[in-house]
Amino acid sequence: MSAVDKAFHGLRHMIATGRLVAGQRIPPEKDLCEELGVSRGSLREAVRMLAALRVIEPRHGSGTYVSQLRPEDIVGSLSLTVDLLPLTGLLQMYELRRVLEAHAAAQAAARLTPETLRVIFEHMEAMEATEDPSNVSALDHSFHAEIARIGGNPTLESLLGVFRARSRAYQVFTLPEGPHIKRASDEDHRAIATAIANRDPVAAAAAASAHVAHTEKWLHAFLSHVTEADRLSTSD
Amino acid sequence: MSAVDKAFHGLRHMIATGRLVAGQRIPPEKDLCEELGVSRGSLREAVRMLAALRVIEPRHGSGTYVSQLRPEDIVGSLSLTVDLLPLTGLLQMYELRRVLEAHAAAQAAARLTPETLRVIFEHMEAMEATEDPSNVSALDHSFHAEIARIGGNPTLESLLGVFRARSRAYQVFTLPEGPHIKRASDEDHRAIATAIANRDPVAAAAAASAHVAHTEKWLHAFLSHVTEADRLSTSD
DNA sequence: GACAGATGAGATGTCCGATGACTCTGTAGG
DNA sequence: CCTACAGAGTCATCGGACATCTCATCTGTC
């Protein structure tokens, strides 16, 4: 086993066995090097690995701390990597997203409060009132994020946020059929919001699932559009 | 921005923009240090971060390569961290697992082949025939993994594998009511397998969902049992 | 000519030492 | 009582040196 692996698994074991608990400051690098039997450089590489996985948090000048180890934080570590996935992988994630968005919408319908309902409709109506792509994108995010939040499961909320961030990178509204997509999207959102307002989990799930499926279809169109443009430009 | 961040985002940008593609060997450390303007130590820490996220793979003596960037690999990076989550977080993950296992079972029912059906029943019957906890645990894993595989979505398969690995750490069959749990678990598995054999996605989803809910209940019992034991032992 | 082993360049892995930058605390001064 | 500052402790960064591994090439033998 390499020195970095030794340090990585050593630290991980300290957390797994409860010797280091959430929020605690871990011993300084000098002490850990001695205990784990590795050099400072190797230890630091192991620390960075755990930091990338959101398990520990180094703070310059203060020390290195174990994170709160919330599942939503751990899941959030995927946010730095999903942007790098090729398109074939993105489609697999859409299948997950469809199922999970449906569940989140159903839970939101069951757990709704009057205040949150007002927020959802505000976002939806603001979205209907604008055509600016970046505004639409931001409001779309707020709309779905609020629904996920009401669902009551921060881990699910975080995971859906990761999926959605990747999709937002594509501006499907800039397509020739953008206006049509925008209208269809508005209708989807209203269907979801209405179902939630009616406290109808089944209808909310169905509407959310359909919305994701539509998004997937539009994304396909967008991608074939840009690849076509690439093909033409590179054939010059 | 710190030197490590500069190297991390620099590398990530090279992959995101397609300058480095999946499977390709990245330039040697010396060249990257010069281009990114950081020392070799800082670059190595950034490389380790991306390696922890399964984006690149250093190979001693050969070079560092961009991974295949399959979503199932990226999701697999969670396997090193879910073991560290506290119990409160585990319950949130069970809600996701319930939904996703149900979907995987439904998909398996729709995409079943005769050969895979045989494998599923073999695992199930072997499980029914043994009481040894470690055997049961291994067969339980094989049973569910095969169903997830048939589902046809490697990303979902990988994510469910991550969730299941954490649950397997608890040996619920060692409880006083272990035999009862074992029988109930066997019945759950038979219900899932039968629904899949009947190509009934709805029944398969319902059975899988119920099974996860049962697992969650038993886990609760197990945890209150061990914490009770802890309370008694520490009060001596 | 074909195969096996030796060899060398090139790459990552590891360690060491020194210095810089930042945080926090305790203390002296107002 | 509050502020300002000095110092210790900690992480951040750099440069260099050597070890270890991989792979392509060369070389010798058969």
Coordinates of C-alpha atoms (C1' of nucleotides) in Angstrom, one line a residue:
Chain A
M1 CA 0.0 0.0 0.0
S2 CA 1.3 3.4 -1.0
A3 CA 2.1 6.1 1.5
V4 CA -0.8 8.3 0.3
D5 CA -3.2 5.3 0.6
K6 CA -2.0 4.6 4.1
A7 CA -2.7 8.2 5.1
F8 CA -6.0 8.3 3.3
H9 CA -7.4 5.1 4.9
G10 CA -5.8 5.9 8.2
L11 CA -7.7 9.2 8.4
R12 CA -10.9 7.6 7.1
H13 CA -10.6 5.0 9.7
M14 CA -10.2 7.5 12.5
I15 CA -13.5 9.1 11.4
A16 CA -15.3 5.8 10.8
T17 CA -14.4 4.6 14.3
G18 CA -15.5 7.8 16.0
R19 CA -12.0 8.8 17.1
L20 CA -12.6 12.0 15.1
V21 CA -16.2 13.2 15.1
A22 CA -18.1 15.7 13.0
G23 CA -16.9 19.3 13.4
Q24 CA -13.8 18.3 15.4
R25 CA -10.4 19.7 14.5
I26 CA -8.0 16.9 13.6
P27 CA -4.4 16.8 14.9
P28 CA -1.9 19.0 13.2
E29 CA -0.1 17.7 10.2
K30 CA 3.1 17.1 12.1
D31 CA 1.4 14.8 14.6
L32 CA -0.5 12.9 11.9
C33 CA 2.6 12.3 9.9
E34 CA 4.3 10.7 12.9
E35 CA 1.3 8.6 13.8
L36 CA 0.6 7.4 10.3
G37 CA 4.2 7.0 9.4
V38 CA 4.2 9.1 6.2
S39 CA 5.8 12.3 5.1
R40 CA 4.0 15.6 5.3
G41 CA 3.6 15.7 1.5
S42 CA 1.9 12.4 1.3
L43 CA -0.4 13.3 4.2
R44 CA -1.4 16.5 2.6
E45 CA -2.3 14.6 -0.6
A46 CA -4.5 12.3 1.4
V47 CA -6.1 15.3 3.2
R48 CA -6.9 16.9 -0.2
M49 CA -8.6 13.8 -1.3
L50 CA -10.9 13.7 1.7
A51 CA -11.5 17.4 1.2
A52 CA -12.5 16.8 -2.4
L53 CA -15.0 14.3 -1.1
R54 CA -16.3 16.9 1.4
V55 CA -15.3 14.8 4.4
I56 CA -12.8 17.3 5.9
E57 CA -12.2 21.0 5.5
P58 CA -8.8 22.6 5.8
R59 CA -8.8 26.1 7.1
H60 CA -5.7 28.1 6.4
G61 CA -4.0 29.2 9.6
S62 CA -6.6 27.5 11.9
G63 CA -6.5 23.8 11.4
T64 CA -8.3 21.0 9.5
Y65 CA -11.8 20.1 10.6
V66 CA -14.0 17.1 10.0
S67 CA -17.1 18.3 8.1
Q68 CA -20.6 17.9 9.5
L69 CA -20.9 14.7 7.4
R70 CA -24.4 15.6 6.2
P71 CA -25.4 13.4 3.3
E72 CA -26.4 16.4 1.3
D73 CA -22.9 17.7 1.5
I74 CA -21.4 14.4 0.5
V75 CA -23.7 14.1 -2.5
G76 CA -22.7 17.7 -3.4
S77 CA -19.2 16.5 -4.1
L78 CA -20.6 15.3 -7.4
S79 CA -21.3 18.8 -8.5
L80 CA -17.7 19.3 -9.6
T81 CA -17.7 16.2 -11.7
V82 CA -21.0 15.8 -13.5
D83 CA -20.1 18.7 -15.8
L84 CA -17.3 16.5 -17.2
L85 CA -19.5 13.6 -18.2
P86 CA -20.0 12.9 -21.9
L87 CA -23.5 13.1 -23.3
T88 CA -24.2 9.3 -23.3
G89 CA -23.7 9.4 -19.6
L90 CA -26.0 12.3 -19.2
L91 CA -29.0 10.3 -20.6
Q92 CA -28.5 7.7 -17.8
M93 CA -28.7 10.5 -15.3
Y94 CA -31.9 11.7 -16.8
E95 CA -33.6 8.4 -16.0
L96 CA -32.7 8.9 -12.4
R97 CA -33.7 12.5 -12.4
R98 CA -37.1 11.7 -13.8
V99 CA -37.8 9.2 -11.0
L100 CA -36.4 11.5 -8.3
E101 CA -38.1 14.7 -9.5
A102 CA -41.4 12.8 -9.5
H103 CA -40.9 11.7 -6.0
A104 CA -39.8 15.1 -4.8
A105 CA -42.9 16.7 -6.4
A106 CA -45.2 14.1 -4.8
Q107 CA -43.6 14.7 -1.4
A108 CA -44.0 18.5 -1.9
A109 CA -47.7 18.0 -2.6
A110 CA -48.1 16.1 0.6
R111 CA -46.1 18.5 2.8
L112 CA -47.1 21.9 1.3
T113 CA -47.5 25.0 3.5
P114 CA -49.4 28.1 2.3
E115 CA -46.2 30.2 2.4
T116 CA -44.2 27.9 0.2
L117 CA -47.1 27.6 -2.2
R118 CA -46.9 31.4 -2.7
V119 CA -43.2 31.2 -3.4
I120 CA -43.7 28.5 -6.0
F121 CA -46.4 30.4 -7.9
E122 CA -44.3 33.6 -7.7
H123 CA -41.4 31.9 -9.4
M124 CA -43.7 30.3 -12.0
E125 CA -45.5 33.5 -12.9
A126 CA -42.2 35.5 -13.1
M127 CA -41.0 32.8 -15.5
E128 CA -44.0 33.0 -17.6
A129 CA -43.6 36.8 -17.9
T130 CA -40.0 36.8 -19.2
E131 CA -38.3 35.5 -22.4
D132 CA -34.7 36.3 -21.4
P133 CA -32.9 33.0 -21.3
S134 CA -30.7 33.7 -18.3
N135 CA -33.7 35.0 -16.3
V136 CA -35.7 31.9 -17.3
S137 CA -32.8 29.7 -16.3
A138 CA -32.5 31.3 -12.9
L139 CA -36.2 31.2 -12.2
D140 CA -36.5 27.6 -13.4
H141 CA -33.8 26.7 -10.9
S142 CA -35.6 28.5 -8.1
F143 CA -38.9 26.9 -9.0
H144 CA -37.6 23.4 -8.9
A145 CA -35.2 24.0 -6.0
E146 CA -38.2 25.2 -3.9
I147 CA -40.2 22.1 -4.7
A148 CA -37.3 19.9 -3.8
R149 CA -36.8 21.8 -0.6
I150 CA -40.5 21.3 0.4
G151 CA -40.1 17.6 -0.3
G152 CA -38.3 17.6 3.1
N153 CA -35.3 15.5 2.1
P154 CA -32.1 17.6 1.9
T155 CA -30.2 14.7 0.3
L156 CA -32.7 14.4 -2.5
E157 CA -32.7 18.2 -2.8
S158 CA -28.9 18.2 -3.2
L159 CA -28.8 15.4 -5.6
L160 CA -31.4 17.0 -7.8
G161 CA -29.5 20.2 -7.7
V162 CA -26.4 18.4 -9.0
F163 CA -28.4 16.9 -11.9
R164 CA -30.1 20.2 -12.8
A165 CA -26.9 22.2 -12.8
R166 CA -25.6 20.1 -15.7
S167 CA -28.7 20.6 -17.7
R168 CA -28.7 24.3 -17.1
A169 CA -25.4 24.6 -19.0
Y170 CA -27.4 24.1 -22.3
Q171 CA -29.5 27.0 -23.3
V172 CA -32.3 25.2 -25.2
F173 CA -34.3 28.4 -25.6
T174 CA -31.8 29.6 -28.1
L175 CA -32.9 27.0 -30.6
P176 CA -35.1 28.0 -33.6
E177 CA -38.1 26.3 -31.8
G178 CA -37.2 28.1 -28.6
P179 CA -40.5 30.0 -28.2
H180 CA -42.4 26.8 -28.6
I181 CA -40.2 25.1 -26.0
K182 CA -40.7 28.0 -23.7
R183 CA -44.5 27.8 -23.9
A184 CA -44.5 24.0 -23.4
S185 CA -42.1 24.4 -20.4
D186 CA -44.4 27.0 -18.9
E187 CA -47.3 24.7 -19.2
D188 CA -45.4 21.9 -17.6
H189 CA -44.5 24.1 -14.7
R190 CA -48.1 25.2 -14.2
A191 CA -49.2 21.6 -14.2
I192 CA -46.7 20.7 -11.5
A193 CA -47.6 23.8 -9.4
T194 CA -51.3 23.2 -9.8
A195 CA -51.0 19.5 -8.7
I196 CA -49.0 20.5 -5.7
A197 CA -51.5 23.3 -4.8
N198 CA -54.2 20.7 -5.0
R199 CA -52.2 18.4 -2.7
D200 CA -52.4 15.7 -5.3
P201 CA -49.1 13.7 -5.0
V202 CA -49.9 11.4 -7.9
A203 CA -50.7 14.2 -10.3
A204 CA -47.6 16.1 -9.1
A205 CA -45.4 13.1 -9.7
A206 CA -46.8 12.6 -13.2
A207 CA -46.4 16.2 -14.1
A208 CA -42.8 16.3 -12.9
S209 CA -41.9 13.1 -14.6
A210 CA -43.4 14.4 -17.9
H211 CA -41.5 17.7 -17.5
V212 CA -38.2 15.9 -17.1
A213 CA -39.0 13.8 -20.2
H214 CA -39.7 16.9 -22.2
T215 CA -36.5 18.5 -21.0
E216 CA -34.7 15.4 -22.2
K217 CA -36.3 15.6 -25.6
W218 CA -35.4 19.2 -26.0
L219 CA -31.9 18.5 -25.0
H220 CA -31.6 15.9 -27.7
A221 CA -32.8 18.5 -30.2
F222 CA -30.3 21.0 -28.9
L223 CA -27.4 18.6 -29.1
S224 CA -28.2 17.4 -32.6
H225 CA -28.5 21.1 -33.5
V226 CA -25.1 22.1 -32.2
T227 CA -23.4 19.0 -33.6
E228 CA -24.9 19.8 -37.0
A229 CA -23.5 23.3 -36.7
D230 CA -20.1 21.8 -35.8
R231 CA -20.2 19.6 -38.8
L232 CA -20.9 22.5 -41.1
S233 CA -18.3 24.8 -39.6
T234 CA -15.5 22.1 -39.6
S235 CA -16.2 21.2 -43.2
D236 CA -15.1 24.6 -44.4
Chain B
M1 CA -7.3 31.7 -5.5
S2 CA -4.8 29.3 -4.0
A3 CA -2.2 27.4 -6.0
V4 CA -4.0 24.1 -5.5
D5 CA -7.3 25.6 -6.6
K6 CA -5.6 27.0 -9.7
A7 CA -4.2 23.6 -10.6
F8 CA -7.5 21.9 -9.8
H9 CA -9.7 24.1 -11.9
G10 CA -7.1 24.3 -14.6
L11 CA -7.1 20.6 -15.0
R12 CA -10.9 20.4 -14.8
H13 CA -11.1 23.1 -17.4
M14 CA -8.8 21.2 -19.8
I15 CA -11.2 18.2 -19.5
A16 CA -14.4 20.2 -19.7
T17 CA -13.3 22.0 -22.9
G18 CA -12.2 18.8 -24.6
R19 CA -8.5 19.6 -24.6
L20 CA -8.1 16.4 -22.6
V21 CA -10.4 13.6 -23.6
A22 CA -11.5 10.4 -21.9
G23 CA -8.7 7.8 -21.7
Q24 CA -6.0 10.2 -22.8
R25 CA -2.7 10.5 -21.0
I26 CA -2.3 14.0 -19.6
P27 CA 1.0 15.9 -19.9
P28 CA 3.7 15.0 -17.3
E29 CA 3.7 16.8 -14.0
K30 CA 6.7 18.9 -15.0
D31 CA 5.0 20.4 -18.1
L32 CA 1.7 21.0 -16.2
C33 CA 3.5 22.8 -13.4
E34 CA 5.0 25.2 -15.9
E35 CA 1.7 25.8 -17.8
L36 CA -0.4 26.2 -14.7
G37 CA 2.2 28.2 -12.8
V38 CA 2.3 26.1 -9.6
S39 CA 4.8 23.9 -7.9
R40 CA 4.9 20.2 -8.3
G41 CA 3.6 19.6 -4.8
S42 CA 0.5 21.8 -5.4
L43 CA -0.1 20.2 -8.8
R44 CA 0.0 16.7 -7.2
E45 CA -2.5 17.7 -4.6
A46 CA -4.9 18.8 -7.3
V47 CA -4.3 15.6 -9.2
R48 CA -5.1 13.6 -6.1
M49 CA -8.4 15.5 -5.7
L50 CA -9.5 14.7 -9.2
A51 CA -8.4 11.1 -8.6
A52 CA -10.5 10.9 -5.5
L53 CA -13.5 12.0 -7.6
R54 CA -12.6 9.3 -10.2
V55 CA -11.9 11.8 -13.0
I56 CA -8.3 10.9 -13.5
E57 CA -6.2 7.9 -12.7
P58 CA -2.4 8.2 -12.0
R59 CA -0.4 5.1 -12.9
H60 CA 2.9 4.8 -11.3
G61 CA 5.7 4.8 -13.8
S62 CA 3.4 5.3 -16.8
G63 CA 1.6 8.6 -16.5
T64 CA -1.7 10.0 -15.4
Y65 CA -4.8 9.3 -17.5
V66 CA -8.2 10.8 -17.8
S67 CA -10.8 8.2 -16.8
Q68 CA -13.5 6.9 -19.0
L69 CA -15.8 9.5 -17.3
R70 CA -18.7 7.0 -17.1
P71 CA -21.4 8.3 -14.7
E72 CA -21.4 4.9 -12.9
D73 CA -17.7 5.5 -12.0
I74 CA -18.3 9.1 -10.9
V75 CA -21.2 8.0 -8.7
G76 CA -19.0 5.2 -7.3
S77 CA -16.7 7.9 -5.7
L78 CA -19.4 8.1 -3.0
S79 CA -18.6 4.6 -1.9
L80 CA -15.7 5.8 0.2
T81 CA -17.8 8.4 2.0
V82 CA -21.2 7.0 2.7
D83 CA -19.7 4.8 5.4
L84 CA -18.8 7.9 7.3
L85 CA -22.3 9.3 7.5
P86 CA -24.1 9.4 10.8
L87 CA -27.3 7.6 11.3
T88 CA -29.6 10.5 10.8
G89 CA -28.2 11.0 7.3
L90 CA -28.7 7.3 6.6
L91 CA -32.4 7.6 6.9
Q92 CA -32.5 10.3 4.2
M93 CA -30.7 8.0 1.9
Y94 CA -33.2 5.2 2.6
E95 CA -35.9 7.4 1.2
L96 CA -33.9 7.7 -2.1
R97 CA -33.1 4.0 -2.0
R98 CA -36.7 3.1 -1.7
V99 CA -37.7 5.0 -4.8
L100 CA -34.7 3.9 -6.8
E101 CA -34.9 0.2 -5.9
A102 CA -38.6 0.3 -6.9
H103 CA -37.7 1.8 -10.3
A104 CA -34.9 -0.7 -10.9
A105 CA -37.1 -3.6 -10.1
A106 CA -39.8 -2.3 -12.4
Q107 CA -37.3 -1.9 -15.2
A108 CA -35.9 -5.3 -14.5
A109 CA -39.4 -6.8 -14.9
A110 CA -39.8 -5.1 -18.2
R111 CA -36.3 -6.1 -19.6
L112 CA -36.0 -9.5 -18.2
T113 CA -34.3 -12.4 -20.1
P114 CA -34.7 -16.1 -19.3
E115 CA -31.0 -16.4 -18.4
T116 CA -31.1 -13.6 -15.9
L117 CA -34.3 -14.9 -14.4
R118 CA -32.5 -18.1 -13.6
V119 CA -29.7 -16.3 -11.8
I120 CA -32.1 -14.3 -9.7
F121 CA -33.9 -17.4 -8.5
E122 CA -30.7 -19.2 -7.9
H123 CA -29.5 -16.5 -5.5
M124 CA -32.9 -16.3 -3.9
E125 CA -33.1 -20.0 -3.2
A126 CA -29.6 -20.2 -2.0
M127 CA -30.4 -17.4 0.4
E128 CA -33.5 -19.3 1.7
A129 CA -31.4 -22.4 2.3
T130 CA -28.8 -20.8 4.6
E131 CA -28.8 -19.1 7.9
D132 CA -25.2 -18.0 8.1
P133 CA -25.2 -14.2 8.3
S134 CA -22.2 -13.6 6.0
N135 CA -23.6 -16.0 3.4
V136 CA -27.0 -14.3 3.5
S137 CA -25.4 -10.9 3.2
A138 CA -23.3 -11.9 0.2
L139 CA -26.3 -13.5 -1.5
D140 CA -28.5 -10.6 -0.7
H141 CA -26.0 -8.4 -2.4
S142 CA -25.9 -10.6 -5.5
F143 CA -29.7 -10.8 -5.7
H144 CA -30.2 -7.1 -5.6
A145 CA -27.2 -6.3 -7.8
E146 CA -28.4 -8.7 -10.5
I147 CA -31.8 -7.0 -10.5
A148 CA -30.2 -3.6 -10.7
R149 CA -28.0 -4.8 -13.6
I150 CA -31.0 -6.0 -15.5
G151 CA -32.6 -2.7 -15.1
G152 CA -30.2 -1.5 -17.8
N153 CA -29.0 1.7 -16.2
P154 CA -25.4 1.3 -14.9
T155 CA -25.6 4.6 -13.1
L156 CA -28.6 3.5 -11.2
E157 CA -26.9 0.2 -10.6
S158 CA -23.8 1.9 -9.2
L159 CA -25.8 4.3 -7.0
L160 CA -27.8 1.5 -5.5
G161 CA -24.6 -0.5 -4.8
V162 CA -23.3 2.5 -2.9
F163 CA -26.4 2.7 -0.7
R164 CA -26.5 -1.1 -0.1
A165 CA -22.9 -1.3 0.9
R166 CA -23.6 0.9 3.9
S167 CA -26.6 -1.1 5.0
R168 CA -24.7 -4.4 4.8
A169 CA -22.4 -3.2 7.5
Y170 CA -25.1 -3.8 10.0
Q171 CA -25.8 -7.5 10.7
V172 CA -29.5 -7.3 11.6
F173 CA -29.8 -11.1 11.6
T174 CA -27.8 -11.2 14.9
L175 CA -30.7 -9.6 16.7
P176 CA -32.9 -11.7 19.0
E177 CA -35.7 -11.5 16.4
G178 CA -33.1 -12.4 13.7
P179 CA -34.9 -15.6 12.6
H180 CA -38.2 -13.7 12.1
I181 CA -36.4 -11.0 10.1
K182 CA -34.8 -13.7 8.0
R183 CA -38.1 -15.3 7.1
A184 CA -39.7 -11.9 6.4
S185 CA -36.7 -11.0 4.2
D186 CA -37.0 -14.3 2.3
E187 CA -40.7 -13.6 1.6
D188 CA -39.9 -10.1 0.4
H189 CA -37.3 -11.4 -2.0
R190 CA -39.6 -14.1 -3.3
A191 CA -42.3 -11.4 -3.9
I192 CA -39.8 -9.3 -5.9
A193 CA -38.5 -12.2 -7.9
T194 CA -42.0 -13.5 -8.7
A195 CA -43.2 -10.1 -9.8
I196 CA -40.2 -9.8 -12.1
A197 CA -40.7 -13.3 -13.4
N198 CA -44.3 -12.3 -14.2
R199 CA -43.0 -9.3 -16.0
D200 CA -45.2 -7.1 -13.8
P201 CA -43.3 -3.8 -13.3
V202 CA -45.9 -2.4 -10.9
A203 CA -45.9 -5.4 -8.6
A204 CA -42.1 -5.5 -8.7
A205 CA -41.8 -1.8 -7.8
A206 CA -44.3 -2.3 -4.9
A207 CA -42.4 -5.4 -3.6
A208 CA -39.0 -3.7 -3.9
S209 CA -40.3 -0.6 -2.1
A210 CA -41.8 -2.6 0.7
H211 CA -38.6 -4.6 1.1
V212 CA -36.5 -1.4 1.5
A213 CA -39.1 -0.1 4.0
H214 CA -38.8 -3.4 6.0
T215 CA -35.0 -3.1 5.9
E216 CA -35.3 0.3 7.3
K217 CA -37.5 -0.8 10.1
W218 CA -35.2 -3.6 11.0
L219 CA -32.2 -1.3 11.0
H220 CA -34.1 1.0 13.4
A221 CA -34.5 -2.0 15.7
F222 CA -30.9 -3.0 15.4
L223 CA -29.7 0.5 16.2
S224 CA -31.9 0.9 19.2
H225 CA -30.6 -2.5 20.3
V226 CA -27.0 -1.6 20.1
T227 CA -27.4 1.8 21.7
E228 CA -29.3 0.1 24.5
A229 CA -26.4 -2.2 24.9
D230 CA -24.0 0.7 24.9
R231 CA -26.1 2.5 27.5
L232 CA -26.0 -0.5 29.8
S233 CA -22.3 -1.2 29.4
T234 CA -21.3 2.4 29.9
S235 CA -23.4 2.8 33.0
D236 CA -21.2 0.2 34.8
Chain C
dG1 C1' 15.4 -13.8 -38.1
dA2 C1' 13.0 -14.5 -33.5
dC3 C1' 13.0 -14.4 -28.8
dA4 C1' 14.6 -13.2 -24.0
dG5 C1' 17.0 -10.4 -21.2
dA6 C1' 19.4 -6.0 -20.1
dT7 C1' 19.2 -1.2 -20.3
dG8 C1' 18.0 3.3 -20.3
dA9 C1' 14.7 7.3 -20.5
dG10 C1' 10.7 9.1 -18.6
dA11 C1' 7.1 9.1 -15.4
dT12 C1' 5.0 9.1 -10.8
dG13 C1' 5.9 8.3 -5.6
dT14 C1' 8.2 9.8 -1.5
dC15 C1' 10.7 12.5 1.6
dC16 C1' 13.1 16.6 3.5
dG17 C1' 13.9 21.4 4.6
dA18 C1' 12.7 26.2 4.4
dT19 C1' 9.8 30.0 3.9
dG20 C1' 5.3 32.5 3.5
dA21 C1' 0.5 33.4 4.9
dC22 C1' -3.1 33.2 7.9
dT23 C1' -5.7 32.6 12.4
dC24 C1' -6.2 32.9 17.1
dT25 C1' -4.9 34.1 21.7
dG26 C1' -2.9 36.5 25.2
dT27 C1' -1.0 40.7 26.7
dA28 C1' 0.3 45.4 27.1
dG29 C1' -1.2 50.0 26.6
dG30 C1' -4.7 53.4 26.2
Chain D
dC1 C1' -13.1 48.1 29.3
dC2 C1' -11.4 48.2 24.8
dT3 C1' -7.9 48.4 21.3
dA4 C1' -3.6 47.2 19.2
dC5 C1' 0.0 44.4 18.7
dA6 C1' 3.2 40.6 19.2
dG7 C1' 3.8 35.8 19.2
dA8 C1' 2.8 30.9 18.7
dG9 C1' 0.6 27.6 16.1
dT10 C1' -1.1 25.9 11.7
dC11 C1' -1.7 25.3 6.9
dA12 C1' 0.2 26.8 2.0
dT13 C1' 3.8 26.8 -1.2
dC14 C1' 8.1 26.0 -3.2
dG15 C1' 12.5 23.7 -4.6
dG16 C1' 15.4 19.8 -4.7
dA17 C1' 16.8 15.1 -4.3
dC18 C1' 16.2 10.3 -4.6
dA19 C1' 13.3 6.0 -5.1
dT20 C1' 10.3 3.1 -7.8
dC21 C1' 7.8 1.7 -11.6
dT22 C1' 6.7 1.3 -16.7
dC23 C1' 7.8 0.9 -21.2
dA24 C1' 10.3 1.1 -25.4
dT25 C1' 14.7 0.1 -27.2
dC26 C1' 18.8 -2.2 -27.7
dT27 C1' 21.5 -6.4 -27.5
dG28 C1' 22.9 -10.9 -27.2
dT29 C1' 21.9 -15.6 -28.0
dC30 C1' 19.8 -19.4 -30.2

